[in-house]
Coordinates of C-alpha atoms in Angstrom, one line a residue:
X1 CA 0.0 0.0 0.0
X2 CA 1.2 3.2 -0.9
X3 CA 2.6 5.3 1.7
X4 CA 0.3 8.9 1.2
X5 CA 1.8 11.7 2.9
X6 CA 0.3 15.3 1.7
X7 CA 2.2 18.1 4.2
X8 CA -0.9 20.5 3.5
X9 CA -3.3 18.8 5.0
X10 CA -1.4 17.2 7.7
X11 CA -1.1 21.1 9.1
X12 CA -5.2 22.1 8.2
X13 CA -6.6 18.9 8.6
X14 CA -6.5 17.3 11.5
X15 CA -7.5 20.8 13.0
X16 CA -10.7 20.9 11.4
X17 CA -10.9 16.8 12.4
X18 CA -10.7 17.5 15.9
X19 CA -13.4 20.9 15.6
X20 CA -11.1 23.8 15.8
X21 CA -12.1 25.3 12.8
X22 CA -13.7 28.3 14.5
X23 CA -10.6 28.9 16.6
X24 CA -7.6 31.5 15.0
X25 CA -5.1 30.3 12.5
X26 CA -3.9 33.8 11.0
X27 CA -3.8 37.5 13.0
X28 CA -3.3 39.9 10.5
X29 CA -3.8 43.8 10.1
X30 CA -6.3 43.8 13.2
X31 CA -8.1 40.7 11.5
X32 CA -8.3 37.3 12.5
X33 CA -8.6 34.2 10.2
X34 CA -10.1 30.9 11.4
X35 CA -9.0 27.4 10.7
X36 CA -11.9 27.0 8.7
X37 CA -11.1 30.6 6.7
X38 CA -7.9 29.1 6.3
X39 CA -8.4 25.8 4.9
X40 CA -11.1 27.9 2.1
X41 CA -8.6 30.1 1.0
X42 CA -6.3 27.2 0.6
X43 CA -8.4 25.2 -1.5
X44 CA -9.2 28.3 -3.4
X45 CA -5.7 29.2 -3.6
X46 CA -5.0 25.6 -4.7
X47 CA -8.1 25.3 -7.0
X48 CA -7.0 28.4 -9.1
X49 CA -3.4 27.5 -9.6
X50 CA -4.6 23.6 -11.0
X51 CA -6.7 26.3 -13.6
X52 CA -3.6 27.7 -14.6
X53 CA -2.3 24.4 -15.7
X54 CA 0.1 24.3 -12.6
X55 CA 0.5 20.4 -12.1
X56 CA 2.4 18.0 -9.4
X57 CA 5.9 18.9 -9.2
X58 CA 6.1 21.7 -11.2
X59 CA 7.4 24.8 -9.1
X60 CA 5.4 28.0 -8.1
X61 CA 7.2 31.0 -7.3
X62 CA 6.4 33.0 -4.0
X63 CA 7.5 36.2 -3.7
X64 CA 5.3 37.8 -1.0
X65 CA 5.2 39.8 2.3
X66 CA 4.1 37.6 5.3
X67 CA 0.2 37.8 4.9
X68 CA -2.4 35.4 4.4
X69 CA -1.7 35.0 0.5
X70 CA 1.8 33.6 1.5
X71 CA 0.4 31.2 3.7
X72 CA -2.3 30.2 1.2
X73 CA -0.2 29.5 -1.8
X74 CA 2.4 28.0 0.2
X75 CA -0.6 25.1 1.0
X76 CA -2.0 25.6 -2.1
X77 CA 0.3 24.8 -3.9
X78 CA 1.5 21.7 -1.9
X79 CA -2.2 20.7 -1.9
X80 CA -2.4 20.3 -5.5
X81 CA 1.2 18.2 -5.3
X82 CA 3.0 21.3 -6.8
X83 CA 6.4 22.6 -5.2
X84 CA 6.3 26.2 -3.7
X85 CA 9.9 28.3 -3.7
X86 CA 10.0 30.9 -1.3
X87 CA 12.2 33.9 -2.4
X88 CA 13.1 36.7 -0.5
X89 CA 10.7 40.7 -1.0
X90 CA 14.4 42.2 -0.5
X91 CA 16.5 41.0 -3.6
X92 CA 17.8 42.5 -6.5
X93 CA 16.6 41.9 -10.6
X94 CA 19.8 40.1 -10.8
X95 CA 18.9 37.4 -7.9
X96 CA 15.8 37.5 -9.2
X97 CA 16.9 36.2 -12.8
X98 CA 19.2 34.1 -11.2
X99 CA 16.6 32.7 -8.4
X100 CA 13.7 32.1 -10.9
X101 CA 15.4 30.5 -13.6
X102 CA 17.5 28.0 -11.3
X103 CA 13.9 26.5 -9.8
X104 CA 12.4 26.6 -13.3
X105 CA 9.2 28.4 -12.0
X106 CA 6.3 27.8 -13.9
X107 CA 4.1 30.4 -12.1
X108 CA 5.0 32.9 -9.6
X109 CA 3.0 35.0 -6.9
X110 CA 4.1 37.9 -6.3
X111 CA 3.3 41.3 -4.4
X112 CA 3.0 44.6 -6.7
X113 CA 6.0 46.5 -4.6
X114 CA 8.3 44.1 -6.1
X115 CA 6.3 43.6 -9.3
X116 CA 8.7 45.9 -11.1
X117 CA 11.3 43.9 -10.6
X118 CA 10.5 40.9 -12.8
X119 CA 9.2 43.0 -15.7
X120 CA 12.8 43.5 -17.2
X121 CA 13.1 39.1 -16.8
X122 CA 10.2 38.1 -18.9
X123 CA 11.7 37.7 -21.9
X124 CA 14.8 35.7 -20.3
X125 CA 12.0 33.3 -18.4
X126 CA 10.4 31.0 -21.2
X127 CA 9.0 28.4 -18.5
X128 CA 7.4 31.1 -16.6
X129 CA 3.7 30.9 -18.0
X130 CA 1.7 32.9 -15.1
X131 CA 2.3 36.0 -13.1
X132 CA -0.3 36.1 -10.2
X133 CA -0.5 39.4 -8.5
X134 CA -1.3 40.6 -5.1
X135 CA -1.6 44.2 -3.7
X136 CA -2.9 45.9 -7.0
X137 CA -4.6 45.4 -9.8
X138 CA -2.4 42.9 -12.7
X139 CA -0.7 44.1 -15.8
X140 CA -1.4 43.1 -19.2
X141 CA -1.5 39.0 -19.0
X142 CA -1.0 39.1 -15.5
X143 CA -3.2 37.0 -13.2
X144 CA -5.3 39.0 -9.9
X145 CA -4.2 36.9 -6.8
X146 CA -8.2 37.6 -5.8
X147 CA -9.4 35.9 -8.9
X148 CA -8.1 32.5 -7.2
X149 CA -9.5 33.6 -4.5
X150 CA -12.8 34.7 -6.2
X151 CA -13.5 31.4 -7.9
X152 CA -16.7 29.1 -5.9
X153 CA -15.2 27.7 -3.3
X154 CA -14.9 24.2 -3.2
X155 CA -13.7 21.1 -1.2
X156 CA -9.9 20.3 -2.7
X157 CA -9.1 16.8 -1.7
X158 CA -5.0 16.6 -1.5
X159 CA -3.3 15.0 -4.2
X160 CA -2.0 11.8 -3.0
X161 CA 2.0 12.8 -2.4
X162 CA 4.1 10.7 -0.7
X163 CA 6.9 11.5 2.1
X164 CA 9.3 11.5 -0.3
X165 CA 7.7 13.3 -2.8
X166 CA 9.1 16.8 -3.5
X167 CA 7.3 19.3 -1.2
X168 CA 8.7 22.9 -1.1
X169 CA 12.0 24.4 -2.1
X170 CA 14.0 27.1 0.0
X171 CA 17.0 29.0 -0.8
X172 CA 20.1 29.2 1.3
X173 CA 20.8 32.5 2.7
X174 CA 24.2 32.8 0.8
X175 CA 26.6 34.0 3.4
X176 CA 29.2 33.0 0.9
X177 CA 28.0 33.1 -2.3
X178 CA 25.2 32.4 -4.5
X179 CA 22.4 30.9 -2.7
X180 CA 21.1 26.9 -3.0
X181 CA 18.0 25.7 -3.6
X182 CA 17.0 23.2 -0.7
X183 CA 14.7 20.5 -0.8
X184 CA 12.7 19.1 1.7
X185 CA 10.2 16.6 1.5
X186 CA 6.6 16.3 2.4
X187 CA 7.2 13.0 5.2
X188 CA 10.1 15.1 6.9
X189 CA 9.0 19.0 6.6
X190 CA 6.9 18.4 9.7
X191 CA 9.1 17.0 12.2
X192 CA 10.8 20.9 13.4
X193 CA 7.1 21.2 15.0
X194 CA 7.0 17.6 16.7
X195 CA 10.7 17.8 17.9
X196 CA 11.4 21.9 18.8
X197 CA 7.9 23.2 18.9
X198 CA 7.0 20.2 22.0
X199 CA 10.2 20.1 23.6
X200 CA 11.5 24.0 23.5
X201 CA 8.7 26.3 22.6
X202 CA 6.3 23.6 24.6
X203 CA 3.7 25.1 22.2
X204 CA 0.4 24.9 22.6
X205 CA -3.2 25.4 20.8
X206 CA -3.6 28.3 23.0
X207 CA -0.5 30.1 22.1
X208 CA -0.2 33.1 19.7
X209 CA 3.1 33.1 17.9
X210 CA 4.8 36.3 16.7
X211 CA 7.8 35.6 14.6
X212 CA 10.0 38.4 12.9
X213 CA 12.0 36.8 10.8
X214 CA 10.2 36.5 7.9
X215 CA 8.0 33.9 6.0
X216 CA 10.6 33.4 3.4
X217 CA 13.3 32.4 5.2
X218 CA 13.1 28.9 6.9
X219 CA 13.4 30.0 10.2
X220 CA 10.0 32.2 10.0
X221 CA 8.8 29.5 7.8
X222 CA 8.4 27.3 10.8
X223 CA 7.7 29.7 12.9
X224 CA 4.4 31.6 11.3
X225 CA 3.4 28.2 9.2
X226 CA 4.9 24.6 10.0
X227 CA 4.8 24.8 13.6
X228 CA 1.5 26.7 14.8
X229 CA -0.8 24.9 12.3
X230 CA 0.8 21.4 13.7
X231 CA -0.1 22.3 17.1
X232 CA -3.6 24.3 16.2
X233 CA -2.1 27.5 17.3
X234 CA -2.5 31.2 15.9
X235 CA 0.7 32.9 14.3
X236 CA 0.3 37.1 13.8
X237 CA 1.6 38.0 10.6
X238 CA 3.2 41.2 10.6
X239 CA 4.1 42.5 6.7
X240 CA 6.6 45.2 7.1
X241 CA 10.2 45.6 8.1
X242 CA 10.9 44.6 12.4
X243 CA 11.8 48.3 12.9
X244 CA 11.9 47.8 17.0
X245 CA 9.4 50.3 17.5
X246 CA 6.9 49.0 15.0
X247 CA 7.9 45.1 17.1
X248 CA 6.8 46.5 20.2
X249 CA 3.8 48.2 19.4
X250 CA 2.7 44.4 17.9
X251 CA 3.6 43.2 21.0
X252 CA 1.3 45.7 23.2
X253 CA -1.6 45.5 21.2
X254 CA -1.4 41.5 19.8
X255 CA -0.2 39.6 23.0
X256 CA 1.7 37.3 21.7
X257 CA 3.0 34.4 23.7
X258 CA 6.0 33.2 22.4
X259 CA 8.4 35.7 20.1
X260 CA 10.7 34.3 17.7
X261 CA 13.8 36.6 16.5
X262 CA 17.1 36.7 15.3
X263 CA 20.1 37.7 18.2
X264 CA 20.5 41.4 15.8
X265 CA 16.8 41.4 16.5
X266 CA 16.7 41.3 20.1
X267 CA 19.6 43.5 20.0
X268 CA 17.7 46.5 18.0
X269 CA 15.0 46.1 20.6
X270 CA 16.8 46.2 23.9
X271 CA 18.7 49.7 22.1
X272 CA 15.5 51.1 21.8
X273 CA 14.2 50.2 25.1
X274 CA 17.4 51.9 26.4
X275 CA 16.5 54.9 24.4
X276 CA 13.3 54.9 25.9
X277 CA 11.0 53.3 23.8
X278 CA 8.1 52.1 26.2
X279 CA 7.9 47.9 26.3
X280 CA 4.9 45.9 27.2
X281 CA 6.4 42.0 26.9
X282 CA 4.1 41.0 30.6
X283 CA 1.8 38.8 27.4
X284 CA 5.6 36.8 25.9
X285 CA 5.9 33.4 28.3
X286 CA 8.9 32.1 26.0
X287 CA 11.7 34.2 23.6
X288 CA 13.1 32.0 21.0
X289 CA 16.4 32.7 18.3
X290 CA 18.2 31.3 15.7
X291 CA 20.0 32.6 12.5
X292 CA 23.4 33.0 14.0
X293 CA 24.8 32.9 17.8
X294 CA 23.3 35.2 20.3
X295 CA 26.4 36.6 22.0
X296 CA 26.3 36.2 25.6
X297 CA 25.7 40.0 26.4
X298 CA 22.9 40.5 24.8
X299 CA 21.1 37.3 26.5
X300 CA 22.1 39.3 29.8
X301 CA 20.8 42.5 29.3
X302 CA 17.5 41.1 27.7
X303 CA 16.6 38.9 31.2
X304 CA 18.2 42.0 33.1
X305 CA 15.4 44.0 31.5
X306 CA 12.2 42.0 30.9
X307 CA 12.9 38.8 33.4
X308 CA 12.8 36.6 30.1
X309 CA 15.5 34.0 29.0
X310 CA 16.2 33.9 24.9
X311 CA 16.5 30.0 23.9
X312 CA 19.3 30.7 21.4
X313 CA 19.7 27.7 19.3
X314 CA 21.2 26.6 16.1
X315 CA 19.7 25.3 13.0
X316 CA 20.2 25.8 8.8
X317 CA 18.4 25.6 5.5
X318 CA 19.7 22.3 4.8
X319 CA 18.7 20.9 8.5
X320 CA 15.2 22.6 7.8
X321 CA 14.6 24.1 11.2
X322 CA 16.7 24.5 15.2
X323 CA 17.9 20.9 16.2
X324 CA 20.3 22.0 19.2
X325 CA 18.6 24.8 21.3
X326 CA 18.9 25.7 25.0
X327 CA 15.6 24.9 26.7
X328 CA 13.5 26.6 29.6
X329 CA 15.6 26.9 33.3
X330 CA 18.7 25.3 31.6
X331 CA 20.2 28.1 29.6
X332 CA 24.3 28.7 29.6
X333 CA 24.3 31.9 28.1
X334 CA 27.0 32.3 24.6
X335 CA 26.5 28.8 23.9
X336 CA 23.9 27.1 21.5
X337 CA 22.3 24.5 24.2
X338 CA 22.2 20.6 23.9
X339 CA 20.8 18.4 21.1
X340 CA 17.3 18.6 21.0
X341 CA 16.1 14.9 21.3
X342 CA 15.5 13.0 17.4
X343 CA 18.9 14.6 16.4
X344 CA 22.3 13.8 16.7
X345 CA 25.3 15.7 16.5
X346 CA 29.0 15.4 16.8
X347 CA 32.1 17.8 16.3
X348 CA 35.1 16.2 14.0
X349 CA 38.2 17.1 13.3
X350 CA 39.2 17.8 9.8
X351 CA 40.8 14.1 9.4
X352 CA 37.0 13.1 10.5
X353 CA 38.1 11.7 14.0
X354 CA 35.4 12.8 16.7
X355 CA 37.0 16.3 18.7
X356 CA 37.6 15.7 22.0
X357 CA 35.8 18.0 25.0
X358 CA 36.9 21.3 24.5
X359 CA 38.4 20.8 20.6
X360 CA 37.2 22.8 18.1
X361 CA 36.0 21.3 14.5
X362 CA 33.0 21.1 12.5
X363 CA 29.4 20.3 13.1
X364 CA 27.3 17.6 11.4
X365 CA 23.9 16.5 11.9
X366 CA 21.5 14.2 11.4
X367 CA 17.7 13.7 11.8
X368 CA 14.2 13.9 10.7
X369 CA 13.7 17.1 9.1
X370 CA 16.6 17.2 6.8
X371 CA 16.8 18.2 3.2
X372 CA 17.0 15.8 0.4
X373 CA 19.4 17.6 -1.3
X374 CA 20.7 20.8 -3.2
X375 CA 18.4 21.1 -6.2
X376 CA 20.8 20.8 -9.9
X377 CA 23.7 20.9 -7.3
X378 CA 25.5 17.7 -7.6
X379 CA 29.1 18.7 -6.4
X380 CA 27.6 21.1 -3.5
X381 CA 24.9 18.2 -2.6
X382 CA 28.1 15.7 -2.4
X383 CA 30.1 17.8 0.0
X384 CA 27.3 19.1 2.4
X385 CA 25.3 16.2 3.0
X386 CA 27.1 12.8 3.7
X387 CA 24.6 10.1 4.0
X388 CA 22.5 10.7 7.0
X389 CA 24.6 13.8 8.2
X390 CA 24.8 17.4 7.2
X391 CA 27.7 19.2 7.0
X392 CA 27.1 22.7 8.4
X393 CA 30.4 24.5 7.7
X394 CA 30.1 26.1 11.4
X395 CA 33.1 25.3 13.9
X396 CA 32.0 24.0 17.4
X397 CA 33.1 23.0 20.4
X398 CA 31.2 21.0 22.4
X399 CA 31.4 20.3 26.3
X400 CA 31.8 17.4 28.9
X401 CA 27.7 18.3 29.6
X402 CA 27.0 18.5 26.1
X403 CA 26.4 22.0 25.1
X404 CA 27.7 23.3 22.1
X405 CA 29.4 26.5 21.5
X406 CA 29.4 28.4 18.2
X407 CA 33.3 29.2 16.9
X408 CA 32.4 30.7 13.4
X409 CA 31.9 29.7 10.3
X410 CA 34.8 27.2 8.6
X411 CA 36.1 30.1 6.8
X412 CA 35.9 32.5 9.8
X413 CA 38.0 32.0 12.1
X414 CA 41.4 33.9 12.2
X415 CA 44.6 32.6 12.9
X416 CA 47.1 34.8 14.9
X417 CA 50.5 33.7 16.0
X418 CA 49.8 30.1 15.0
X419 CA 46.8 30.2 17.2
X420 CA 43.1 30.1 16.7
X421 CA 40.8 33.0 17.5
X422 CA 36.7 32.7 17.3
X423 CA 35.2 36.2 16.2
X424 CA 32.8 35.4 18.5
X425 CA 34.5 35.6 21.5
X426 CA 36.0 39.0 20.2
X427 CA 32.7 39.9 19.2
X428 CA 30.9 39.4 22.7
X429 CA 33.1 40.9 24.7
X430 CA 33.5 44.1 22.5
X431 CA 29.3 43.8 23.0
X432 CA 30.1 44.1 26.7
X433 CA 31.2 48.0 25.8
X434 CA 27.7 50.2 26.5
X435 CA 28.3 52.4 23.1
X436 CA 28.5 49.1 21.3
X437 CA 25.2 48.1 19.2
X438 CA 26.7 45.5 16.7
X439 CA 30.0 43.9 15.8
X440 CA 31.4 41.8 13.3
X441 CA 35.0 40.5 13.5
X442 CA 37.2 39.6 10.5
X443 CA 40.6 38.4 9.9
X444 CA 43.0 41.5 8.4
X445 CA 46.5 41.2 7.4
X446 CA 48.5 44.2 8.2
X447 CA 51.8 46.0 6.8
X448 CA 53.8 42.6 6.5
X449 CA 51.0 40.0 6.1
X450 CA 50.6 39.0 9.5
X451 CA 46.7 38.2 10.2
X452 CA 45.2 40.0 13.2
X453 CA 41.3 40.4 14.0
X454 CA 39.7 43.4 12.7
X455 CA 36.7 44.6 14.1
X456 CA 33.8 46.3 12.4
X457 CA 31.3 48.3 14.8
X458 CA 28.0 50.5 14.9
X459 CA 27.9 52.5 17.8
X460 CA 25.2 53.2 19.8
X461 CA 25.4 56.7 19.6
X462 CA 27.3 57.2 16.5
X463 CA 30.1 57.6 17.5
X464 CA 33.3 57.2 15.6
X465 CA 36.8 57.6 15.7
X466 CA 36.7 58.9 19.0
X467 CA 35.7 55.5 20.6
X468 CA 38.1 53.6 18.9
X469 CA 40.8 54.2 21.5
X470 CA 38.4 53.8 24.3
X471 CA 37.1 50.0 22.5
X472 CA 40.9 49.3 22.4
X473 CA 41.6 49.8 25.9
X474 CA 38.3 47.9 27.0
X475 CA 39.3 44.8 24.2
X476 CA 42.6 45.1 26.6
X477 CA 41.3 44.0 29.8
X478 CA 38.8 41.0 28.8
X479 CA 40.8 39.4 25.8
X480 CA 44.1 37.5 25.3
X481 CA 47.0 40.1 23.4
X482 CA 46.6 38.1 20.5
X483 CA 42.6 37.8 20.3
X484 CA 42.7 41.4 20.7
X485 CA 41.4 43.3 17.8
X486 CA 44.1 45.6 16.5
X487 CA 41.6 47.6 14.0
X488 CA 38.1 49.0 15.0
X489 CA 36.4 49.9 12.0
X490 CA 33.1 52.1 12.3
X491 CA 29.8 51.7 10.3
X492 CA 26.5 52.4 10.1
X493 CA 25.5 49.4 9.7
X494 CA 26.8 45.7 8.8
X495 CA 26.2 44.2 5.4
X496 CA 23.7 41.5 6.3
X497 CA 21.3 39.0 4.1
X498 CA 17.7 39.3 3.6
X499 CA 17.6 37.1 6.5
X500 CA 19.7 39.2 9.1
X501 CA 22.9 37.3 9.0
X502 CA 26.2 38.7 8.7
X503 CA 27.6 38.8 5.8
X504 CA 31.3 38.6 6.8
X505 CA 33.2 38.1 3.4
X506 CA 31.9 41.6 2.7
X507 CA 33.6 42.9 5.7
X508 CA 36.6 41.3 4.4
X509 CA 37.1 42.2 1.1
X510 CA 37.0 46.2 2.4

């Protein structure tokens, strides 16, 4: 017997099943959308796209603020056995071109403020058939996302996938490079909300989920989608940019229960509480982040301030959601916690030999919600994931209790003196410094070669040169001489990805 698995309706389904199809899937713009609203704009949205001619396995496109339509095409899409690829609102023509013709989109969604970006691509996009359009009235051939949404409504049975049938694609964040497409599988997609979303978040139906990173990127894509519909809970969708002000308004009025960010995130709010911004987080039970290590600083100021621990943990694209975490009462601030139970994870050497306690190499892991694969990436497929494990490219060490401490990225860490120096280190106690708001350390070679650390900053205040000596002198008394940045570089901000991490070989090429 065949083995059906249909990702769609495992997260709307069962809901409806067990009679909460009155209670709140979607908060958005003041509005509230049932389970039962849901699941009918999903078979709507799903409907529609079969009229097009869209048909199992062939890709759609989504290139949408966080908003109902996302969610709807997203399940839509999967409904009908099609493949959704979630791009970034916040990339260029050129990503664009490059994006859209590497999944082979057949159809794309898209929102009309970045319409105007795949006008000049048209002609360079033969497999792209159908534009649908959300936000304003289509263009010439283009498709009105409401004329899906328009059509009768009507019961959409899933097509009969299986778990290893091809379920949505997502693009790495491209730290280094041009990004990957990702992808996962309809029998694995679900397990970040079994494993993460029961033992860390310990979500519930009652909980409202208020994620800032965005829908695109996989860490919002759990947060807002995967995990809240598994569990029957409500996710608010907030559209715009995370300016901190804008965050903690959402929080006052909305209530949210559980807040999902990235460490920059948390960062930008606490600056702004300091400023003055008045905070309401009394509604927030649990603070969750991922993206990139939360320096220990940060978590310290945060539970100084609001009496709330951030469960920093560490996931990827590839692993398809946050397998080692810190969890509830058990936090050791400036490391990524333990291994979340249903996933393993060592730290080798570079011969391969396990590290010992203490030793740093590079993380692999394995477990349920893991990619397949790189999609038309055979060489990149080959190196990052080796049989059942993923290799991550980030350097760990891990301790005699277990909990594993981010060192960098494999091409991050600088060498000084014959010895090894994690930014991260510099980076957090450089965050220590009051008039520091963000850092980023890089390797620099000076006058005669010789690699020290270089540290870009953005001050609080905006200050520049005149805080360089001060930063010096403060880098003096809590690092090692040759961890010790011996440039401070000011900025106004840090070249980041749409996603909010770092993007450090910019930093190095200046």
């Amino acid at each position: 017997m065949t083995d059906t698995f249909n990702l769609a309706a495992a997260l709307l389904d069962p809901n409806l099943a067990a009679g909460r199809g009155g209670r709140p899937a979607l908060r958005y713009e003041g509005d509230t959308l049932t389970y039962a609203e849901l699941a009918d704009l999903v078979a709507r949205t799903g409907a529609g796209l079969r009229r097009l001619g869209v048909d199992i396995e062939q890709r759609v496109a989504l290139l949408l603020p966080d908003a109902p339509q996302f969610v709807a095409a997203f399940l839509g899409a999967m409904r009908i056995g099609a493949v959704p690829v979630t791009l970034s609102t916040l990339l260029s023509v050129d990503d664009y071109a490059y994006l859209l013709d590497d999944c082979r989109a057949s159809a794309l969604v898209v929102h009309a403020s970045v319409r105007s970006k795949i006008d000049p691509l048209r002609a360079r996009l033969p497999r792209l058939r159908h534009v649908v359009v959300t936000g304003a009235p289509p263009q010439g051939g283009d498709i009105a996302f409401s004329d899906l949404w328009n059509a009768p409504a009507s019961e959409l049975p899933p097509v009969e996938t299986t778990r290893d049938d091809l379920a949505f694609f997502q693009y790495s964040s491209g730290t280094t490079g041009r990004p990957k497409g990702v992808v996962h599988l309809h029998g694995s997609a679900h397990a970040p909300a079994d494993l993460h979303g029961r033992l860390v978040a310990e979500i519930t139906a009652d909980d409202r989920i208020l994620s800032l990173p965005k829908l695109f990127f996989s860490f919002g894509l759990n947060n807002s989608c995967v995990v809240p519909l598994r569990h029957g809970a409500s996710a608010i969708l907030l559209p715009d940019r995370p300016d901190p002000r804008l965050v903690l308004d959402t929080i006052a009025r909305e209530r949210p229960t559980l807040l999902y960010h990235v460490p920059t995130g948390y960062a930008a709010i606490l600056a702004a509480v300091e400023a003055g911004v008045p905070a309401d987080l009394s509604s927030v039970r649990r603070c969750i982040s991922a993206g990139e290590a939360l320096p220990a600083p940060i978590f310290e100021r945060w539970k100084a301030r609001f009496g709330l621990e951030i469960l920093d943990g560490i996931g990827s694209t590839e692993i398809g959601y946050i397998c080692i975490s810190n969890t509830a009462g058990d936090v050791r601030p400036g490391t990524s916690g333990r291994v979340i139970p249903g996933y393993d994870a060592v730290v080798q050497r570079e011969d391969g030999t396990p590290a010992k306690a203490g030793e740093v190499g590079v993380l692999l892991v394995r477990g349920p919600s893991t990619a397949a694969h790189y999609w038309r990436k055979r060489d990149a497929t080959k190196h990052t994931f080796r049989g059942e494990w993923v290799f991550t490219g980030d350097r760990y060490t891990v301790d005699a209790d277990g909990y594993f401490t981010y060192q960098g990225r494999s091409d991050d860490m600088i060498r000084v003196s014959g010895l090894w120096v994690s930014p991260l280190e510099v980076e957090s106690a450089l965050l220590r410094h009051p008039k520091v708001r963000e850092c980023a350390v890089v390797a620099r070679a000076d006058g005669e070669g010789l690699i020290h650390p270089c540290a870009f900053v953005v001050a609080t205040d905006g200050a520049g040169a005149a805080l360089s000596s001060e930063l010096l002198r403060f880098a003096s008394d809590a690092l090692s001489a040759y961890k010790r940045p011996k440039w401070i570089e000011f900025t106004d901000e840090l070249p980041k990805t749409s996603t909010g991490k770092v993007q450090r070989y910019k930093l190095r090429a200046k």
